[in-house]
N, CA, C and O atoms as CSV, one atom per row, in Angstrom:
chain,resi,resn,atom,element,x,y,z
A,1,MET,N,N,102.360,96.432,97.411
A,1,MET,CA,C,103.218,96.497,98.782
A,1,MET,C,C,103.493,98.061,98.664
A,1,MET,O,O,103.740,98.751,97.674
A,2,SER,N,N,103.366,98.388,100.020
A,2,SER,CA,C,103.749,99.891,100.512
A,2,SER,C,C,104.657,99.970,101.437
A,2,SER,O,O,104.662,98.944,102.118
A,3,THR,N,N,105.522,100.834,101.800
A,3,THR,CA,C,106.498,101.242,102.760
A,3,THR,C,C,106.512,102.523,102.951
A,3,THR,O,O,106.458,103.381,102.071
A,4,ALA,N,N,106.607,102.740,104.469
A,4,ALA,CA,C,106.402,103.907,104.919
A,4,ALA,C,C,107.490,104.226,106.043
A,4,ALA,O,O,107.439,103.528,107.055
A,5,THR,N,N,108.614,105.360,105.946
A,5,THR,CA,C,109.275,105.183,107.130
A,5,THR,C,C,109.136,106.803,107.947
A,5,THR,O,O,109.036,107.915,107.429
A,6,TYR,N,N,109.176,106.415,109.380
A,6,TYR,CA,C,108.943,107.352,110.374
A,6,TYR,C,C,109.724,107.376,111.120
A,6,TYR,O,O,110.440,106.376,111.160
A,7,THR,N,N,110.068,108.709,112.281
A,7,THR,CA,C,110.886,108.731,112.943
A,7,THR,C,C,110.182,108.829,114.655
A,7,THR,O,O,109.358,109.705,114.917
A,8,VAL,N,N,110.598,107.915,115.603
A,8,VAL,CA,C,110.206,107.848,116.734
A,8,VAL,C,C,110.944,108.475,117.525
A,8,VAL,O,O,112.141,108.614,117.274
A,9,LYS,N,N,110.328,109.019,118.730
A,9,LYS,CA,C,111.150,109.339,119.876
A,9,LYS,C,C,111.223,109.134,121.161
A,9,LYS,O,O,110.126,109.219,121.713
A,10,GLY,N,N,111.896,108.953,121.684
A,10,GLY,CA,C,111.912,108.348,123.199
A,10,GLY,C,C,112.523,106.950,123.486
A,10,GLY,O,O,112.987,106.665,124.590
A,11,MET,N,N,112.506,106.398,122.809
A,11,MET,CA,C,113.384,104.925,122.653
A,11,MET,C,C,114.320,105.005,122.996
A,11,MET,O,O,115.097,105.844,122.542
A,12,THR,N,N,114.765,103.839,124.310
A,12,THR,CA,C,116.055,103.841,124.708
A,12,THR,C,C,116.716,102.746,125.080
A,12,THR,O,O,117.826,102.701,125.611
A,13,CYS,N,N,115.817,101.620,124.712
A,13,CYS,CA,C,116.458,100.219,125.042
A,13,CYS,C,C,115.512,99.215,123.803
A,13,CYS,O,O,114.640,99.618,123.032
A,14,GLY,N,N,116.031,97.895,123.959
A,14,GLY,CA,C,115.342,96.794,123.475
A,14,GLY,C,C,113.930,96.586,123.659
A,14,GLY,O,O,113.219,96.015,122.833
A,15,HIS,N,N,113.526,97.071,124.783
A,15,HIS,CA,C,112.097,96.774,125.249
A,15,HIS,C,C,111.420,97.729,124.963
A,15,HIS,O,O,110.199,97.625,125.079
A,16,CYS,N,N,112.057,99.059,124.460
A,16,CYS,CA,C,111.076,100.115,123.506
A,16,CYS,C,C,111.044,99.752,122.215
A,16,CYS,O,O,110.098,100.148,121.535
A,17,VAL,N,N,111.913,99.054,121.712
A,17,VAL,CA,C,111.828,98.227,120.345
A,17,VAL,C,C,110.487,97.669,120.426
A,17,VAL,O,O,109.490,98.059,119.818
A,18,SER,N,N,110.593,96.654,121.300
A,18,SER,CA,C,109.501,95.691,121.142
A,18,SER,C,C,108.002,96.009,121.409
A,18,SER,O,O,107.017,95.435,120.944
A,19,SER,N,N,108.068,97.149,122.345
A,19,SER,CA,C,106.664,97.801,122.479
A,19,SER,C,C,106.151,98.388,121.414
A,19,SER,O,O,104.997,98.063,121.134
A,20,VAL,N,N,106.779,99.303,120.618
A,20,VAL,CA,C,106.637,99.949,119.540
A,20,VAL,C,C,106.393,99.087,118.467
A,20,VAL,O,O,105.438,99.334,117.731
A,21,LYS,N,N,107.216,97.960,118.229
A,21,LYS,CA,C,106.882,97.048,116.946
A,21,LYS,C,C,105.446,96.082,117.419
A,21,LYS,O,O,104.610,95.847,116.547
A,22,GLU,N,N,105.259,95.610,118.694
A,22,GLU,CA,C,104.051,95.173,119.097
A,22,GLU,C,C,102.907,96.008,118.616
A,22,GLU,O,O,102.311,95.740,117.573
A,23,GLU,N,N,102.623,96.964,119.341
A,23,GLU,CA,C,101.447,98.066,118.967
A,23,GLU,C,C,101.367,98.294,117.351
A,23,GLU,O,O,100.292,98.111,116.781
A,24,VAL,N,N,102.512,98.692,116.637
A,24,VAL,CA,C,102.361,98.871,115.288
A,24,VAL,C,C,101.956,97.846,114.461
A,24,VAL,O,O,101.206,98.051,113.507
A,25,SER,N,N,102.360,96.833,114.729
A,25,SER,CA,C,102.089,95.555,114.007
A,25,SER,C,C,100.427,95.061,114.126
A,25,SER,O,O,99.854,94.262,113.385
A,26,GLU,N,N,99.883,95.768,115.247
A,26,GLU,CA,C,98.381,95.568,115.500
A,26,GLU,C,C,97.658,96.342,114.607
A,26,GLU,O,O,96.526,95.896,114.420
A,27,VAL,N,N,97.935,97.383,113.974
A,27,VAL,CA,C,97.372,98.149,113.082
A,27,VAL,C,C,97.091,97.504,111.919
A,27,VAL,O,O,97.912,96.879,111.248
A,28,VAL,N,N,95.709,97.681,111.627
A,28,VAL,CA,C,95.051,97.137,110.224
A,28,VAL,C,C,95.682,97.200,108.918
A,28,VAL,O,O,95.948,98.303,108.441
A,29,GLY,N,N,95.917,96.253,108.363
A,29,GLY,CA,C,96.647,96.483,106.919
A,29,GLY,C,C,98.504,96.426,107.295
A,29,GLY,O,O,99.232,96.348,106.306
A,30,VAL,N,N,98.988,96.454,108.292
A,30,VAL,CA,C,100.603,96.475,108.290
A,30,VAL,C,C,100.729,94.983,108.204
A,30,VAL,O,O,99.988,94.126,108.686
A,31,THR,N,N,101.866,94.845,107.459
A,31,THR,CA,C,102.561,93.542,107.198
A,31,THR,C,C,103.698,93.129,107.590
A,31,THR,O,O,104.021,91.941,107.561
A,32,SER,N,N,104.704,94.410,108.151
A,32,SER,CA,C,105.764,94.142,108.218
A,32,SER,C,C,106.239,95.584,109.143
A,32,SER,O,O,105.953,96.742,108.841
A,33,VAL,N,N,106.922,95.194,110.164
A,33,VAL,CA,C,107.541,96.053,111.153
A,33,VAL,C,C,109.013,96.429,111.667
A,33,VAL,O,O,109.331,95.888,112.726
A,34,GLU,N,N,109.845,97.176,111.142
A,34,GLU,CA,C,111.209,97.073,111.821
A,34,GLU,C,C,111.449,98.516,112.355
A,34,GLU,O,O,110.960,99.573,111.958
A,35,VAL,N,N,112.407,98.256,113.446
A,35,VAL,CA,C,112.638,99.811,114.252
A,35,VAL,C,C,114.143,99.360,114.361
A,35,VAL,O,O,114.656,98.254,114.531
A,36,ASP,N,N,114.722,100.773,114.183
A,36,ASP,CA,C,116.043,100.807,114.349
A,36,ASP,C,C,116.154,101.755,115.660
A,36,ASP,O,O,115.743,102.913,115.735
A,37,LEU,N,N,116.906,100.884,116.843
A,37,LEU,CA,C,116.953,101.766,117.998
A,37,LEU,C,C,117.813,102.959,117.979
A,37,LEU,O,O,117.574,104.052,118.491
A,38,ALA,N,N,118.887,102.577,117.288
A,38,ALA,CA,C,120.211,103.697,117.502
A,38,ALA,C,C,119.515,105.118,116.587
A,38,ALA,O,O,119.713,106.268,116.977
A,39,SER,N,N,118.766,104.825,115.451
A,39,SER,CA,C,118.163,106.269,114.681
A,39,SER,C,C,116.897,106.193,115.166
A,39,SER,O,O,116.552,107.366,115.020
A,40,GLY,N,N,116.118,105.727,115.562
A,40,GLY,CA,C,114.718,105.866,115.783
A,40,GLY,C,C,113.737,105.637,114.650
A,40,GLY,O,O,112.551,105.966,114.634
A,41,LYS,N,N,114.450,104.999,113.675
A,41,LYS,CA,C,113.856,104.822,112.527
A,41,LYS,C,C,112.482,103.825,112.554
A,41,LYS,O,O,112.701,102.760,113.131
A,42,LEU,N,N,111.426,103.949,112.153
A,42,LEU,CA,C,110.340,103.121,112.200
A,42,LEU,C,C,110.013,102.752,110.396
A,42,LEU,O,O,109.724,103.656,109.612
A,43,THR,N,N,110.102,101.608,110.065
A,43,THR,CA,C,109.430,101.452,108.789
A,43,THR,C,C,108.450,100.453,108.764
A,43,THR,O,O,108.654,99.326,109.215
A,44,VAL,N,N,107.129,100.904,108.128
A,44,VAL,CA,C,106.316,99.981,108.135
A,44,VAL,C,C,105.851,99.556,106.974
A,44,VAL,O,O,105.634,100.460,106.168
A,45,GLY,N,N,105.557,98.152,106.513
A,45,GLY,CA,C,105.358,97.843,105.223
A,45,GLY,C,C,103.795,97.098,105.337
A,45,GLY,O,O,103.414,96.402,106.278
A,46,SER,N,N,102.970,97.470,104.036
A,46,SER,CA,C,101.753,97.110,104.238
A,46,SER,C,C,101.092,97.080,102.686
A,46,SER,O,O,101.596,97.556,101.669
A,47,ASP,N,N,100.158,96.566,102.786
A,47,ASP,CA,C,99.549,95.931,101.363
A,47,ASP,C,C,99.179,97.285,100.794
A,47,ASP,O,O,99.220,97.391,99.568
A,48,SER,N,N,98.821,98.343,101.525
A,48,SER,CA,C,98.165,99.477,100.512
A,48,SER,C,C,98.553,100.742,101.723
A,48,SER,O,O,98.714,100.418,102.900
A,49,PRO,N,N,98.667,102.090,101.300
A,49,PRO,CA,C,99.061,103.098,102.296
A,49,PRO,C,C,98.338,103.084,103.374
A,49,PRO,O,O,97.165,102.712,103.335
A,50,ILE,N,N,98.941,103.495,104.513
A,50,ILE,CA,C,97.926,103.241,105.804
A,50,ILE,C,C,98.196,104.932,106.535
A,50,ILE,O,O,99.297,105.450,106.723
A,51,ASP,N,N,97.055,105.440,106.797
A,51,ASP,CA,C,97.208,106.547,107.605
A,51,ASP,C,C,98.184,106.714,108.528
A,51,ASP,O,O,98.560,105.850,109.321
A,52,GLN,N,N,98.708,108.109,108.404
A,52,GLN,CA,C,99.769,108.177,109.359
A,52,GLN,C,C,99.382,108.410,110.697
A,52,GLN,O,O,100.185,108.172,111.599
A,53,ALA,N,N,97.964,108.958,111.001
A,53,ALA,CA,C,97.349,109.159,112.413
A,53,ALA,C,C,97.268,107.766,112.885
A,53,ALA,O,O,97.484,107.558,114.079
A,54,SER,N,N,96.959,106.695,112.028
A,54,SER,CA,C,96.969,105.284,112.875
A,54,SER,C,C,98.253,104.920,113.236
A,54,SER,O,O,98.336,104.312,114.303
A,55,ILE,N,N,99.398,105.157,112.557
A,55,ILE,CA,C,100.723,104.727,113.172
A,55,ILE,C,C,100.975,105.510,114.599
A,55,ILE,O,O,101.309,105.067,115.698
A,56,SER,N,N,100.694,106.813,114.166
A,56,SER,CA,C,101.071,107.750,115.422
A,56,SER,C,C,100.473,107.207,116.655
A,56,SER,O,O,100.984,107.009,117.757
A,57,ALA,N,N,99.032,106.969,116.135
A,57,ALA,CA,C,98.242,106.555,117.533
A,57,ALA,C,C,98.952,105.042,118.253
A,57,ALA,O,O,99.034,104.810,119.459
A,58,ALA,N,N,99.332,104.295,117.316
A,58,ALA,CA,C,99.887,103.198,118.165
A,58,ALA,C,C,101.570,103.296,118.503
A,58,ALA,O,O,102.187,102.426,119.117
A,59,VAL,N,N,102.004,104.220,118.103
A,59,VAL,CA,C,103.258,104.456,118.546
A,59,VAL,C,C,102.995,105.272,120.154
A,59,VAL,O,O,103.485,105.015,121.254
A,60,GLU,N,N,102.092,106.247,119.761
A,60,GLU,CA,C,101.688,106.745,121.293
A,60,GLU,C,C,101.152,105.645,122.387
A,60,GLU,O,O,101.377,105.626,123.597
A,61,GLU,N,N,100.374,104.736,121.596
A,61,GLU,CA,C,100.231,103.656,122.589
A,61,GLU,C,C,101.143,102.872,123.645
A,61,GLU,O,O,101.081,102.590,124.842
A,62,ALA,N,N,102.058,102.660,122.533
A,62,ALA,CA,C,103.397,102.142,123.113
A,62,ALA,C,C,104.183,103.056,124.058
A,62,ALA,O,O,105.180,102.706,124.689
A,63,GLY,N,N,103.630,104.245,124.080
A,63,GLY,CA,C,104.458,105.409,125.169
A,63,GLY,C,C,105.452,106.295,124.379
A,63,GLY,O,O,106.380,106.896,124.921
A,64,TYR,N,N,105.205,106.323,123.168
A,64,TYR,CA,C,106.558,106.811,122.509
A,64,TYR,C,C,105.987,108.142,121.586
A,64,TYR,O,O,104.782,108.352,121.728
A,65,GLU,N,N,106.647,108.969,120.750
A,65,GLU,CA,C,106.289,109.881,120.241
A,65,GLU,C,C,106.511,109.711,118.464
A,65,GLU,O,O,107.692,109.494,118.193
A,66,LEU,N,N,105.796,109.760,117.518
A,66,LEU,CA,C,105.865,109.871,116.227
A,66,LEU,C,C,106.290,111.335,115.730
A,66,LEU,O,O,105.444,112.216,115.571
A,67,VAL,N,N,107.779,111.554,115.474
A,67,VAL,CA,C,107.920,113.177,115.414
A,67,VAL,C,C,107.961,113.505,114.072
A,67,VAL,O,O,107.735,114.693,113.841
A,68,ALA,N,N,108.181,112.804,113.135
A,68,ALA,CA,C,108.584,113.276,111.601
A,68,ALA,C,C,108.162,112.055,110.503
A,68,ALA,O,O,108.024,110.891,110.879
A,69,THR,N,N,108.025,112.366,109.463
A,69,THR,CA,C,108.305,111.212,108.397
A,69,THR,C,C,109.570,111.480,108.071
A,69,THR,O,O,109.990,112.628,107.927
A,70,ALA,N,N,110.354,110.304,107.914
A,70,ALA,CA,C,111.667,110.357,107.552
A,70,ALA,C,C,111.988,110.494,106.016
A,70,ALA,O,O,113.156,110.546,105.632
């Protein structure tokens, strides 16, 4: 089991959180997704490490920006 934490920029409401969770959960290998609206923290669980570019692309597809690894 692997866990990675990122920071997402631009989320302002529960719908934002839902959009990010939905897109990131579709990345191959992702087993869990937690998003904290207040801090912008995105925690991704997976069976093996996932390329940050894949997570970034999913966040961008949802309409937000992955700004840093927290």
